[in-house]
Short mmCIF file of C-alpha atoms in Angstrom, two decimals:
data_model
loop_
_atom_site.label_atom_id
_atom_site.label_comp_id
_atom_site.label_asym_id
_atom_site.label_seq_id
_atom_site.Cartn_x
_atom_site.Cartn_y
_atom_site.Cartn_z
CA UNK A 1 -0.13 0.01 -0.02
CA UNK A 2 1.53 3.25 -1.05
CA UNK A 3 2.17 5.86 1.62
CA UNK A 4 2.10 9.39 1.09
CA UNK A 5 5.05 11.68 1.77
CA UNK A 6 4.31 13.71 5.24
CA UNK A 7 3.65 17.53 4.34
CA UNK A 8 6.01 20.16 5.77
CA UNK A 9 4.39 22.17 8.14
CA UNK A 10 5.08 25.32 6.23
CA UNK A 11 3.04 23.81 3.47
CA UNK A 12 0.06 22.61 5.34
CA UNK A 13 -3.25 24.27 4.57
CA UNK A 14 -5.41 24.90 7.76
CA UNK A 15 -9.44 24.82 7.48
CA UNK A 16 -10.94 28.04 6.13
CA UNK A 17 -11.76 29.23 9.54
CA UNK A 18 -8.47 28.97 11.00
CA UNK A 19 -6.99 30.46 7.94
CA UNK A 20 -9.12 33.66 8.39
CA UNK A 21 -8.61 34.06 12.17
CA UNK A 22 -4.95 33.36 11.77
CA UNK A 23 -4.59 35.81 8.83
CA UNK A 24 -6.65 38.58 10.50
CA UNK A 25 -4.27 38.25 13.61
CA UNK A 26 -1.27 38.85 10.90
CA UNK A 27 -2.90 41.90 9.36
CA UNK A 28 -3.59 43.68 12.92
CA UNK A 29 -0.04 42.91 13.83
CA UNK A 30 1.37 44.77 11.15
CA UNK A 31 -1.26 47.14 9.94
CA UNK A 32 -0.02 50.09 12.15
CA UNK A 33 3.35 49.98 10.59
CA UNK A 34 1.98 49.47 6.93
CA UNK A 35 -0.01 52.80 7.17
CA UNK A 36 2.74 54.61 9.09
CA UNK A 37 5.18 55.12 6.09
CA UNK A 38 2.31 56.84 3.61
CA UNK A 39 1.09 58.88 6.60
CA UNK A 40 4.60 60.24 7.32
CA UNK A 41 5.65 60.84 3.79
CA UNK A 42 2.42 62.62 2.76
CA UNK A 43 2.15 64.43 6.00
CA UNK A 44 5.51 65.79 5.37
CA UNK A 45 4.75 66.66 1.91
CA UNK A 46 1.56 68.48 3.06
CA UNK A 47 -0.89 66.65 0.84
CA UNK A 48 -4.48 66.73 1.21
CA UNK A 49 -6.48 64.32 3.25
CA UNK A 50 -7.83 62.75 -0.01
CA UNK A 51 -4.15 62.21 -1.22
CA UNK A 52 -3.24 60.79 2.07
CA UNK A 53 -6.25 58.40 2.06
CA UNK A 54 -5.29 57.27 -1.62
CA UNK A 55 -1.78 56.46 -0.61
CA UNK A 56 -2.85 54.63 2.25
CA UNK A 57 -5.14 52.21 0.49
CA UNK A 58 -2.63 52.08 -2.60
CA UNK A 59 -0.27 50.92 0.14
CA UNK A 60 -2.58 48.32 1.41
CA UNK A 61 -3.55 46.90 -1.85
CA UNK A 62 0.44 46.41 -2.87
CA UNK A 63 1.35 45.20 0.68
CA UNK A 64 -1.69 42.24 0.02
CA UNK A 65 -0.18 41.54 -3.62
CA UNK A 66 3.51 41.55 -2.15
CA UNK A 67 2.53 39.02 0.60
CA UNK A 68 0.86 36.87 -1.81
CA UNK A 69 4.12 37.02 -3.89
CA UNK A 70 6.36 36.06 -1.27
CA UNK A 71 4.38 33.31 0.47
CA UNK A 72 2.77 31.66 -2.58
CA UNK A 73 5.53 32.40 -5.23
CA UNK A 74 5.78 31.63 -8.83
CA UNK A 75 8.80 30.73 -11.14
CA UNK A 76 11.76 32.27 -9.14
CA UNK A 77 9.76 34.94 -6.99
CA UNK A 78 8.97 34.33 -3.55
CA UNK A 79 10.45 32.53 -0.57
CA UNK A 80 7.13 30.54 -0.08
CA UNK A 81 7.69 31.15 3.69
CA UNK A 82 5.24 32.82 6.20
CA UNK A 83 6.51 36.40 5.37
CA UNK A 84 4.23 39.47 5.66
CA UNK A 85 5.49 42.42 3.11
CA UNK A 86 5.27 46.14 4.20
CA UNK A 87 6.69 49.31 3.51
CA UNK A 88 10.10 49.80 4.77
CA UNK A 89 11.03 52.67 7.31
CA UNK A 90 14.43 52.87 6.02
CA UNK A 91 12.98 54.78 3.16
CA UNK A 92 11.03 57.28 4.99
CA UNK A 93 13.93 59.85 5.39
CA UNK A 94 15.28 59.63 1.94
CA UNK A 95 11.79 59.63 0.50
CA UNK A 96 10.80 62.82 2.42
CA UNK A 97 13.91 64.46 1.27
CA UNK A 98 13.30 63.86 -2.20
CA UNK A 99 9.45 64.75 -1.98
CA UNK A 100 9.93 68.05 -0.04
CA UNK A 101 13.03 69.35 -2.11
CA UNK A 102 11.36 69.92 -5.63
CA UNK A 103 11.27 66.43 -6.92
CA UNK A 104 7.70 65.74 -5.50
CA UNK A 105 6.01 62.12 -5.61
CA UNK A 106 7.21 61.44 -9.42
CA UNK A 107 10.71 61.71 -8.46
CA UNK A 108 10.25 59.34 -5.42
CA UNK A 109 8.26 56.78 -7.73
CA UNK A 110 11.03 56.98 -10.35
CA UNK A 111 13.74 56.29 -7.68
CA UNK A 112 11.68 53.33 -6.08
CA UNK A 113 11.19 51.60 -9.72
CA UNK A 114 15.23 51.61 -10.26
CA UNK A 115 15.85 50.48 -6.88
CA UNK A 116 13.30 47.49 -7.05
CA UNK A 117 14.95 46.74 -10.62
CA UNK A 118 18.50 46.78 -8.81
CA UNK A 119 17.24 44.41 -5.94
CA UNK A 120 16.06 41.78 -8.53
CA UNK A 121 19.50 42.06 -10.39
CA UNK A 122 21.48 41.86 -7.21
CA UNK A 123 19.15 39.14 -5.41
CA UNK A 124 21.37 36.16 -6.77
CA UNK A 125 24.52 37.91 -5.35
CA UNK A 126 22.97 38.21 -1.83
CA UNK A 127 21.75 34.54 -2.02
CA UNK A 128 25.51 33.44 -2.33
CA UNK A 129 26.31 35.19 0.82
CA UNK A 130 24.36 32.94 2.93
CA UNK A 131 27.73 31.30 3.79
CA UNK A 132 28.34 34.15 5.76
CA UNK A 133 25.33 33.59 8.05
CA UNK A 134 26.04 30.82 10.70
CA UNK A 135 24.10 30.55 13.77
CA UNK A 136 26.51 33.10 15.51
CA UNK A 137 25.46 35.65 12.97
CA UNK A 138 21.64 34.64 12.59
CA UNK A 139 21.07 34.27 16.23
CA UNK A 140 22.53 37.83 16.88
CA UNK A 141 20.45 39.63 14.10
CA UNK A 142 17.47 37.92 15.30
CA UNK A 143 17.93 39.12 18.76
CA UNK A 144 18.70 42.48 17.34
CA UNK A 145 15.77 42.53 15.44
CA UNK A 146 13.57 41.50 18.77
CA UNK A 147 15.17 44.14 20.81
CA UNK A 148 15.05 47.06 18.15
CA UNK A 149 11.12 46.36 17.66
CA UNK A 150 10.46 46.89 21.55
CA UNK A 151 10.53 50.55 21.43
CA UNK A 152 7.85 50.54 18.71
CA UNK A 153 5.61 48.48 21.14
CA UNK A 154 6.36 50.91 23.90
CA UNK A 155 5.19 53.93 21.99
CA UNK A 156 2.30 52.11 21.31
CA UNK A 157 1.80 51.24 24.79
CA UNK A 158 1.94 54.86 25.74
CA UNK A 159 -0.61 56.12 23.14
CA UNK A 160 1.25 56.53 19.98
CA UNK A 161 4.29 58.56 19.52
CA UNK A 162 3.02 62.30 18.98
CA UNK A 163 -0.56 61.70 20.77
CA UNK A 164 -1.71 64.24 23.03
CA UNK A 165 -2.25 61.73 25.83
CA UNK A 166 1.21 60.16 25.61
CA UNK A 167 2.18 58.33 28.56
CA UNK A 168 -1.13 58.49 30.47
CA UNK A 169 -1.65 56.10 32.95
CA UNK A 170 -4.80 54.75 31.31
CA UNK A 171 -3.04 54.07 28.08
CA UNK A 172 -0.44 51.90 29.86
CA UNK A 173 -2.95 50.10 31.78
CA UNK A 174 -5.09 49.13 28.80
CA UNK A 175 -1.95 47.81 27.04
CA UNK A 176 -1.10 45.95 30.18
CA UNK A 177 -4.71 44.59 30.24
CA UNK A 178 -4.27 43.34 26.45
CA UNK A 179 -0.70 41.64 27.29
CA UNK A 180 -2.69 39.92 30.41
CA UNK A 181 -5.13 38.66 28.16
CA UNK A 182 -3.00 37.52 25.43
CA UNK A 183 -0.88 35.62 27.98
CA UNK A 184 -3.92 34.41 29.90
CA UNK A 185 -5.36 32.81 26.44
CA UNK A 186 -1.98 31.30 25.70
CA UNK A 187 -1.50 29.61 28.85
CA UNK A 188 -5.18 28.57 29.83
CA UNK A 189 -7.32 28.44 26.30
CA UNK A 190 -7.42 25.21 24.34
CA UNK A 191 -4.98 24.85 21.46
CA UNK A 192 -6.68 26.45 18.67
CA UNK A 193 -7.76 29.76 20.93
CA UNK A 194 -4.26 30.00 22.40
CA UNK A 195 -2.76 30.13 18.63
CA UNK A 196 -4.95 33.41 17.91
CA UNK A 197 -3.93 34.81 21.54
CA UNK A 198 -3.14 37.91 20.02
CA UNK A 199 -6.24 38.31 17.84
CA UNK A 200 -8.11 37.82 21.20
CA UNK A 201 -6.36 39.88 23.29
CA UNK A 202 -6.86 43.06 20.11
CA UNK A 203 -10.61 42.24 20.18
CA UNK A 204 -10.87 42.17 23.98
CA UNK A 205 -8.84 45.23 24.31
CA UNK A 206 -11.11 47.28 21.50
CA UNK A 207 -14.12 45.92 23.32
CA UNK A 208 -12.58 47.68 26.64
CA UNK A 209 -11.58 50.67 24.74
CA UNK A 210 -14.69 51.68 23.00
CA UNK A 211 -16.73 52.73 26.23
CA UNK A 212 -13.82 54.48 27.63
CA UNK A 213 -13.47 56.95 24.88
CA UNK A 214 -10.24 55.24 23.51
CA UNK A 215 -10.88 55.34 20.01
CA UNK A 216 -13.38 57.00 17.23
CA UNK A 217 -15.24 55.62 14.48
CA UNK A 218 -16.18 58.59 12.76
CA UNK A 219 -13.70 58.06 9.93
CA UNK A 220 -15.32 55.09 9.06
CA UNK A 221 -18.40 56.94 7.83
CA UNK A 222 -16.33 59.19 5.95
CA UNK A 223 -14.42 56.65 4.17
CA UNK A 224 -15.50 55.28 0.60
CA UNK A 225 -16.94 52.01 0.04
CA UNK A 226 -14.49 51.31 -3.01
CA UNK A 227 -11.20 52.59 -3.96
CA UNK A 228 -9.21 51.39 -7.21
CA UNK A 229 -5.54 52.32 -7.56
CA UNK A 230 -4.36 53.31 -10.89
CA UNK A 231 -0.75 53.19 -12.17
CA UNK A 232 0.95 56.52 -11.98
CA UNK A 233 -1.96 58.28 -10.38
CA UNK A 234 0.31 61.37 -9.44
CA UNK A 235 1.82 61.71 -12.64
CA UNK A 236 4.71 59.90 -14.79
CA UNK A 237 7.97 59.00 -12.99
CA UNK A 238 10.73 61.22 -13.20
CA UNK A 239 14.29 59.82 -12.72
CA UNK A 240 16.81 62.10 -10.79
CA UNK A 241 19.97 60.86 -10.34
CA UNK A 242 20.60 62.07 -6.80
CA UNK A 243 17.10 60.52 -5.72
CA UNK A 244 18.01 57.42 -7.53
CA UNK A 245 21.44 57.13 -5.69
CA UNK A 246 19.84 57.40 -2.22
CA UNK A 247 17.14 55.03 -2.94
CA UNK A 248 19.74 52.35 -4.10
CA UNK A 249 21.39 52.72 -0.68
CA UNK A 250 18.00 52.05 0.74
CA UNK A 251 17.79 49.19 -1.24
CA UNK A 252 20.88 47.51 0.20
CA UNK A 253 19.75 48.11 3.40
CA UNK A 254 16.50 46.62 2.74
CA UNK A 255 18.24 43.60 1.34
CA UNK A 256 20.18 42.98 4.52
CA UNK A 257 17.17 43.49 6.75
CA UNK A 258 15.18 41.15 4.43
CA UNK A 259 17.91 38.75 4.66
CA UNK A 260 17.97 38.69 8.47
CA UNK A 261 14.18 38.24 8.43
CA UNK A 262 14.08 35.30 6.18
CA UNK A 263 16.57 33.42 7.97
CA UNK A 264 14.95 34.08 11.19
CA UNK A 265 11.44 32.71 9.98
CA UNK A 266 13.39 29.75 8.37
CA UNK A 267 14.70 28.77 11.90
CA UNK A 268 11.32 29.17 13.60
CA UNK A 269 9.55 27.27 10.98
CA UNK A 270 12.00 24.18 10.61
CA UNK A 271 12.78 25.00 6.96
CA UNK A 272 16.21 26.47 6.50
CA UNK A 273 16.61 29.26 3.94
CA UNK A 274 19.22 27.96 1.08
CA UNK A 275 21.01 30.16 -1.10
CA UNK A 276 18.37 29.86 -4.02
CA UNK A 277 14.91 30.53 -2.01
CA UNK A 278 16.88 33.50 -0.31
CA UNK A 279 17.71 34.88 -3.99
CA UNK A 280 13.91 34.05 -4.89
CA UNK A 281 12.73 35.94 -1.46
CA UNK A 282 14.80 39.22 -2.29
CA UNK A 283 13.52 38.94 -5.91
CA UNK A 284 9.97 39.32 -4.89
CA UNK A 285 11.09 42.00 -2.69
CA UNK A 286 12.64 43.73 -5.97
CA UNK A 287 9.31 43.11 -7.87
CA UNK A 288 7.10 44.39 -5.17
CA UNK A 289 9.21 47.65 -5.29
CA UNK A 290 8.81 48.06 -8.74
CA UNK A 291 4.78 47.46 -8.32
CA UNK A 292 4.94 50.13 -5.22
CA UNK A 293 6.58 52.71 -7.62
CA UNK A 294 3.93 51.84 -10.45
CA UNK A 295 1.00 52.09 -8.18
CA UNK A 296 1.69 55.07 -6.19
CA UNK A 297 3.17 53.68 -3.08
CA UNK A 298 6.85 52.77 -1.57
CA UNK A 299 9.63 50.34 -1.42
CA UNK A 300 8.44 46.82 0.08
CA UNK A 301 10.57 44.53 2.74
CA UNK A 302 9.67 41.57 5.22
CA UNK A 303 7.95 42.78 8.07
CA UNK A 304 9.69 41.57 11.27
CA UNK A 305 6.65 42.10 13.51
CA UNK A 306 5.15 39.25 12.06
CA UNK A 307 8.33 37.21 12.46
CA UNK A 308 7.67 37.30 16.01
CA UNK A 309 3.84 36.37 15.52
CA UNK A 310 5.11 33.34 13.65
CA UNK A 311 7.24 32.02 16.72
CA UNK A 312 4.81 33.01 19.12
CA UNK A 313 1.91 31.24 17.83
CA UNK A 314 3.73 28.45 16.34
CA UNK A 315 1.42 28.38 13.43
CA UNK A 316 4.00 27.79 10.47
CA UNK A 317 1.87 27.62 7.39
CA UNK A 318 2.58 30.07 4.64
CA UNK A 319 -1.02 29.93 3.59
CA UNK A 320 -2.07 31.42 6.70
CA UNK A 321 0.22 34.57 5.78
CA UNK A 322 -1.43 34.32 2.16
CA UNK A 323 -4.80 34.47 3.67
CA UNK A 324 -3.62 37.76 5.42
CA UNK A 325 -2.28 39.09 2.04
CA UNK A 326 -5.98 38.53 0.86
CA UNK A 327 -7.36 40.59 3.48
CA UNK A 328 -4.77 43.37 3.14
CA UNK A 329 -6.03 43.44 -0.66
CA UNK A 330 -9.72 43.80 0.38
CA UNK A 331 -8.80 46.13 2.72
CA UNK A 332 -6.97 48.28 -0.17
CA UNK A 333 -9.95 47.83 -2.34
CA UNK A 334 -12.62 48.60 0.55
CA UNK A 335 -11.45 51.57 2.32
CA UNK A 336 -14.30 51.74 4.69
CA UNK A 337 -12.86 48.09 6.08
CA UNK A 338 -9.34 49.79 6.33
CA UNK A 339 -11.03 52.79 8.20
CA UNK A 340 -12.63 50.06 10.73
CA UNK A 341 -9.13 48.55 11.35
CA UNK A 342 -7.45 51.86 11.49
CA UNK A 343 -9.60 52.87 14.53
CA UNK A 344 -8.06 50.50 16.79
CA UNK A 345 -6.30 52.28 19.84
CA UNK A 346 -2.33 52.10 19.89
CA UNK A 347 -2.27 50.75 23.60
CA UNK A 348 -4.24 47.70 22.45
CA UNK A 349 -1.49 47.05 19.64
CA UNK A 350 1.24 48.03 22.34
CA UNK A 351 0.05 45.19 24.72
CA UNK A 352 -0.02 42.81 22.06
CA UNK A 353 3.31 44.17 20.48
CA UNK A 354 5.45 43.67 23.68
CA UNK A 355 4.85 39.79 23.78
CA UNK A 356 5.13 39.55 19.90
CA UNK A 357 8.44 41.39 19.52
CA UNK A 358 10.09 39.93 22.92
CA UNK A 359 9.34 36.51 21.24
CA UNK A 360 11.63 37.52 18.36
CA UNK A 361 14.22 38.60 20.75
CA UNK A 362 13.89 35.00 22.79
CA UNK A 363 14.13 33.16 19.41
CA UNK A 364 17.58 34.72 18.78
CA UNK A 365 18.64 33.79 22.17
CA UNK A 366 17.43 30.22 21.39
CA UNK A 367 19.60 30.17 18.32
CA UNK A 368 22.60 31.33 20.21
CA UNK A 369 22.09 28.82 22.61
CA UNK A 370 23.68 26.24 19.87
CA UNK A 371 26.69 28.43 19.44
CA UNK A 372 29.95 27.48 21.54
CA UNK A 373 31.17 30.41 23.64
CA UNK A 374 34.09 28.55 25.31
CA UNK A 375 37.66 29.83 24.46
CA UNK A 376 37.03 31.76 21.55
CA UNK A 377 35.61 35.32 20.43
CA UNK A 378 32.30 34.48 19.72
CA UNK A 379 30.78 36.60 22.83
CA UNK A 380 32.87 39.55 21.52
CA UNK A 381 31.06 39.23 18.18
CA UNK A 382 27.57 39.26 19.90
CA UNK A 383 28.29 41.98 22.42
CA UNK A 384 29.73 44.39 20.09
CA UNK A 385 27.06 43.74 17.20
CA UNK A 386 24.05 44.20 19.82
CA UNK A 387 25.86 47.54 21.01
CA UNK A 388 26.04 48.71 17.43
CA UNK A 389 22.58 47.69 16.53
CA UNK A 390 20.97 49.20 19.75
CA UNK A 391 22.92 52.37 19.33
CA UNK A 392 20.51 54.16 17.01
CA UNK A 393 17.58 52.59 18.44
CA UNK A 394 18.83 54.15 22.22
CA UNK A 395 20.08 57.42 20.74
CA UNK A 396 18.19 58.21 17.71
CA UNK A 397 20.40 61.37 16.61
CA UNK A 398 23.53 59.93 17.26
CA UNK A 399 24.46 59.88 13.40
CA UNK A 400 22.71 63.34 12.80
CA UNK A 401 25.98 64.99 11.89
CA UNK A 402 26.90 62.12 9.23
CA UNK A 403 26.48 62.13 5.48
CA UNK A 404 22.74 61.06 4.40
CA UNK A 405 23.86 57.69 2.85
CA UNK A 406 25.73 56.89 6.24
CA UNK A 407 22.59 57.95 8.13
CA UNK A 408 20.35 55.80 5.81
CA UNK A 409 22.35 52.76 6.66
CA UNK A 410 23.50 53.08 10.37
CA UNK A 411 20.22 54.68 11.66
CA UNK A 412 18.40 51.12 11.06
CA UNK A 413 19.63 48.96 13.94
CA UNK A 414 18.78 45.90 12.16
CA UNK A 415 21.09 46.63 9.50
CA UNK A 416 23.94 48.36 11.45
CA UNK A 417 23.94 45.25 13.81
CA UNK A 418 23.70 42.75 11.06
CA UNK A 419 26.55 44.52 8.98
CA UNK A 420 28.64 44.14 12.21
CA UNK A 421 27.95 40.71 12.93
CA UNK A 422 29.26 39.72 9.62
CA UNK A 423 32.42 41.56 9.67
CA UNK A 424 33.19 40.47 13.20
CA UNK A 425 32.49 37.01 12.24
CA UNK A 426 34.79 37.09 9.15
CA UNK A 427 37.56 38.48 11.55
CA UNK A 428 37.45 36.28 14.12
CA UNK A 429 36.07 32.72 12.56
CA UNK A 430 36.92 32.71 9.15
CA UNK A 431 40.87 32.81 9.16
CA UNK A 432 42.55 29.59 8.14
CA UNK A 433 44.22 27.57 10.80
CA UNK A 434 46.07 24.25 10.89
CA UNK A 435 43.26 22.61 13.11
CA UNK A 436 40.78 24.01 10.34
CA UNK A 437 42.75 22.69 7.55
CA UNK A 438 43.22 19.00 9.28
CA UNK A 439 39.44 19.05 10.03
CA UNK A 440 38.15 20.36 6.87
CA UNK A 441 40.46 19.49 3.78
CA UNK A 442 39.43 21.47 0.99
CA UNK A 443 36.50 23.21 2.88
CA UNK A 444 35.79 26.75 3.87
CA UNK A 445 37.31 27.96 7.18
CA UNK A 446 34.60 27.67 10.03
CA UNK A 447 36.82 28.97 12.93
CA UNK A 448 37.38 27.08 15.87
CA UNK A 449 35.07 28.67 17.78
CA UNK A 450 31.93 27.60 15.73
CA UNK A 451 33.01 23.89 14.60
CA UNK A 452 30.27 21.53 14.62
CA UNK A 453 27.92 24.61 14.82
CA UNK A 454 28.32 26.21 11.41
CA UNK A 455 28.29 22.44 9.93
CA UNK A 456 24.50 22.40 8.94
CA UNK A 457 24.79 25.82 7.07
CA UNK A 458 28.27 25.04 5.41
CA UNK A 459 26.66 21.70 3.90
CA UNK A 460 23.50 23.74 2.50
CA UNK A 461 26.22 25.84 0.74
#
């Protein structure tokens, strides 16, 4: 009797009701970050409310399409892992500068299209760099991703950066209540409910927030029922050299960050990212970024917020995140639904974010637990990388006097920490030695401190 091969958890398709619940949970986890980029850029350019609303619906639509490309995939596009896609914050400062110094939105979109094409061309090159991401580096990067996201959750819990009641005890109390609900559901509820603990916490928190005037659903009535994004709504793109150069720097930063996110999800789901899937995932980033430039939105990258949700819920199916992509497409086509989701108070998201982002950091520690720290310099690699990665998070203006290209790279704690970890690992663990030559004739030097730890990654290469 023939037996069928077991399906990997990443490829499992849950029942429809679970797909919807798990997918909505992913959407709520990333929604605030997804709409923040068009709000910041459009606000800095003093766009009208109608144009701002258009940017947001266009962003949600392309977020959904980009997520579907990444999760479902076609040909050599898409890593086929549970990865949510959204606008990268690394591009905010350059885009604001481009948009406010005479180039306007057409110049932004021209540079975004070129950056997307560059990412697609460079994807195979980054795929070949996977050998430089042993557990020492990947664990450090995942740890930095988690820690660097915690201030985002803290700002949400306090009421949202820039809000009039920022830091009010009632905001922190609501965030703490949501956190307790999430933990309680995860600990005491049946298995299915524990996997949607974040969704339940947000729904319960919203139910409590409404009678206490934490939120206003007035914007729902003003929103349109149907909104369709058309290519080049704000005019044909223009291609200015300075804008293109700055966006190419952003492209390198986002590729570095995406590499870390893809490796993190690969570790969490039990499907290690190999060079070819990594290149496919980066190529999907590039295609999504090109679509962003065509459909009036911005560069796209993997969203670290949802990496934490995958680790926390242990729901590893890529079809769950594909369902989330479908929900985002609906939100982009139906602005009234998007307005409902946008009405969720920041403290509610903050309470859920604390446990999600903390889970990412804890996953990094779990990866580092496989690394040998005895009689080597691995502890120095982790210590310095985390310090460099946290510097712009703790002191946001630390690089304010440096050139713009340097700020673009180093103001992202994730890219700064990742680059530092790679360089220090090369310095301390990739030097030829007699012991290495004897143990691995003709092979890559793995560094005495990581022998045995790097072996699975080396075999993949």
